[in-house]
Coordinates of C-alpha atoms in Angstrom, one line a residue:
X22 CA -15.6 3.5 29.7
X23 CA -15.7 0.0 29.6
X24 CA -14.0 -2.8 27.1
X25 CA -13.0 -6.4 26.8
X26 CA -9.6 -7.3 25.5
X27 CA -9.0 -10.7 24.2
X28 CA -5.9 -12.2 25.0
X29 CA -4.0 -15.1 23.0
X30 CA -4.0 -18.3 24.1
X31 CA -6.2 -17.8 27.3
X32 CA -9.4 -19.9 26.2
X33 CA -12.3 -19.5 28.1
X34 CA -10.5 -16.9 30.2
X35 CA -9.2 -15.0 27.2
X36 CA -11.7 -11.9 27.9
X37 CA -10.5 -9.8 30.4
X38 CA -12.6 -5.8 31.4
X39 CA -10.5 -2.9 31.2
X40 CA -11.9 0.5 32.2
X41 CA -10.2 3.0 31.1
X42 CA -9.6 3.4 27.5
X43 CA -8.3 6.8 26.2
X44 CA -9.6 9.3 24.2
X45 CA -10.1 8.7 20.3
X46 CA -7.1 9.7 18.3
X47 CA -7.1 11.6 15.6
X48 CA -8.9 9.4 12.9
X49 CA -10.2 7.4 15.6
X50 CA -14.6 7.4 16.9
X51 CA -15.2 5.7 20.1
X52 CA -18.5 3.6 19.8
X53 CA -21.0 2.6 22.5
X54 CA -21.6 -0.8 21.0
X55 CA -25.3 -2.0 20.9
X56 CA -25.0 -5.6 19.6
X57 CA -22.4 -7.6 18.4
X58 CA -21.4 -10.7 16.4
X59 CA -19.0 -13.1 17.0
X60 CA -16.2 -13.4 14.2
X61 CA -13.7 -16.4 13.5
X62 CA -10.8 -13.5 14.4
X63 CA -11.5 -13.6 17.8
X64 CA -11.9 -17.4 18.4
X65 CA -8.3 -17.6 16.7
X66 CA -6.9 -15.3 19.1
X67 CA -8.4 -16.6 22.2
X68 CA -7.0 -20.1 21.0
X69 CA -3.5 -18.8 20.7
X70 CA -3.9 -19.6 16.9
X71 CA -4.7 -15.7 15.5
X72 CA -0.7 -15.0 13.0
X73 CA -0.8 -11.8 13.7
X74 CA 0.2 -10.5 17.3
X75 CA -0.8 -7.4 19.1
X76 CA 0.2 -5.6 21.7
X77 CA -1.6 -4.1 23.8
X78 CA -4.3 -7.1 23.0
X79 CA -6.9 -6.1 20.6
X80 CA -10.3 -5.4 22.0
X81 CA -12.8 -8.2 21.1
X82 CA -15.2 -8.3 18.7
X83 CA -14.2 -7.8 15.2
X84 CA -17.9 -7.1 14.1
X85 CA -20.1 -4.8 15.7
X86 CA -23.0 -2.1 15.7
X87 CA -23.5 1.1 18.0
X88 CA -23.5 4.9 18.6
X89 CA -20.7 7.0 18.0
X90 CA -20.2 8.8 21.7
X91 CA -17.0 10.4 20.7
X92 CA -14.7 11.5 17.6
X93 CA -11.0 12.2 17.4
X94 CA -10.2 15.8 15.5
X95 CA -9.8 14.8 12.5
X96 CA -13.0 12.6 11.9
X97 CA -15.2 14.4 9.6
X98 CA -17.0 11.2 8.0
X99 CA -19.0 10.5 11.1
X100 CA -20.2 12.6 14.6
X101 CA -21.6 12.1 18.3
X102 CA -24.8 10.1 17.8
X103 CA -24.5 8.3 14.4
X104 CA -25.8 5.0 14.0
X105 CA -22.1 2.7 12.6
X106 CA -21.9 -0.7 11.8
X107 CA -18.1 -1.8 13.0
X108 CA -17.0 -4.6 10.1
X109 CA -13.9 -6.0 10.4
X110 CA -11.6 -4.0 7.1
X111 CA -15.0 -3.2 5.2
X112 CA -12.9 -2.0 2.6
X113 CA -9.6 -3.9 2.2
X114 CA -9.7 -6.5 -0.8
X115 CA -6.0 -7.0 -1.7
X116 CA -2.5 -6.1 -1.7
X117 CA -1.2 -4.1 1.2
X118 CA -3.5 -2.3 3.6
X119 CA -3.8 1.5 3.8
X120 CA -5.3 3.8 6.5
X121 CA -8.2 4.0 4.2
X122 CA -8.9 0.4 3.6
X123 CA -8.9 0.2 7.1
X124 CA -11.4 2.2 8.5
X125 CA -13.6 0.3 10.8
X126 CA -16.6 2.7 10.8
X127 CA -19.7 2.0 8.3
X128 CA -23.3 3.7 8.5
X129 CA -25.3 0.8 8.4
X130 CA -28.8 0.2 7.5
X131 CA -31.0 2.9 9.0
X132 CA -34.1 0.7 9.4
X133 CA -32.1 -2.3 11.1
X134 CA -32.2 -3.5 14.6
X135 CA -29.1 -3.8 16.5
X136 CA -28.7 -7.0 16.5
X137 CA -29.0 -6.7 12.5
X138 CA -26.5 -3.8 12.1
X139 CA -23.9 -5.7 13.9
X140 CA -23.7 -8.7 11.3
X141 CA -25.3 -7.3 8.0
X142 CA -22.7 -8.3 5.2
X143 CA -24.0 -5.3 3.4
X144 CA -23.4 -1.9 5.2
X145 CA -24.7 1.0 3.2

């Protein structure tokens, strides 16, 4: 398995391949991403300019769309093969966030294209 972490402050060379990356966690679906869309998060990171720090880096691309290849136990909202749209906090309007205002996972629009799952504002 493949993935790009972003790293703060690097710029240009803020993307950097890793390839391993473990198994799901429990509440956790690993997604063979199709298309993605560039957010403002991951500019702001790669600038060094992102409040929020993280360690190990995140993996870019806050918004995305792909196929589910993998669940942990405890996913029961989504299995191997659905179609997800990957928005960053769907669901988190205000006040302190919770495990589920955080879920990253949303079944897009069956009909869309890749390109259009990974930056619909509206994911079904």
């Amino acid at each position: 398995m493949k993935a790009y972490r972003i790293y703060s402050g690097r710029k240009q060379d803020a993307l950097e391949l890793e390839h391993t990356v473990s198994n799901p966690t429990a509440r956790e679906v690993r997604v063979r991403v199709r298309a993605v869309s560039l957010n403002y998060r991951d500019l702001l990171i790669a600038w060094g300019q992102y409040p929020i720090p993280s360690d190990p880096p995140p993996i870019a691309v806050a918004d995305g769309a792909g196929e589910v290849i993998a669940v942990g136990p405890q996913v029961t909202r989504f299995k191997v093969g659905d179609h997800v749209a990957i928005p960053y906090y769907p669901d988190w309007i205000d006040s302190e966030p919770t495990p589920e205002s955080v879920h990253r996972c949303r079944a897009p629009p069956s009909t869309a294209c890749w390109p259009r799952k990974s930056s619909s504002p509206r994911t079904c």
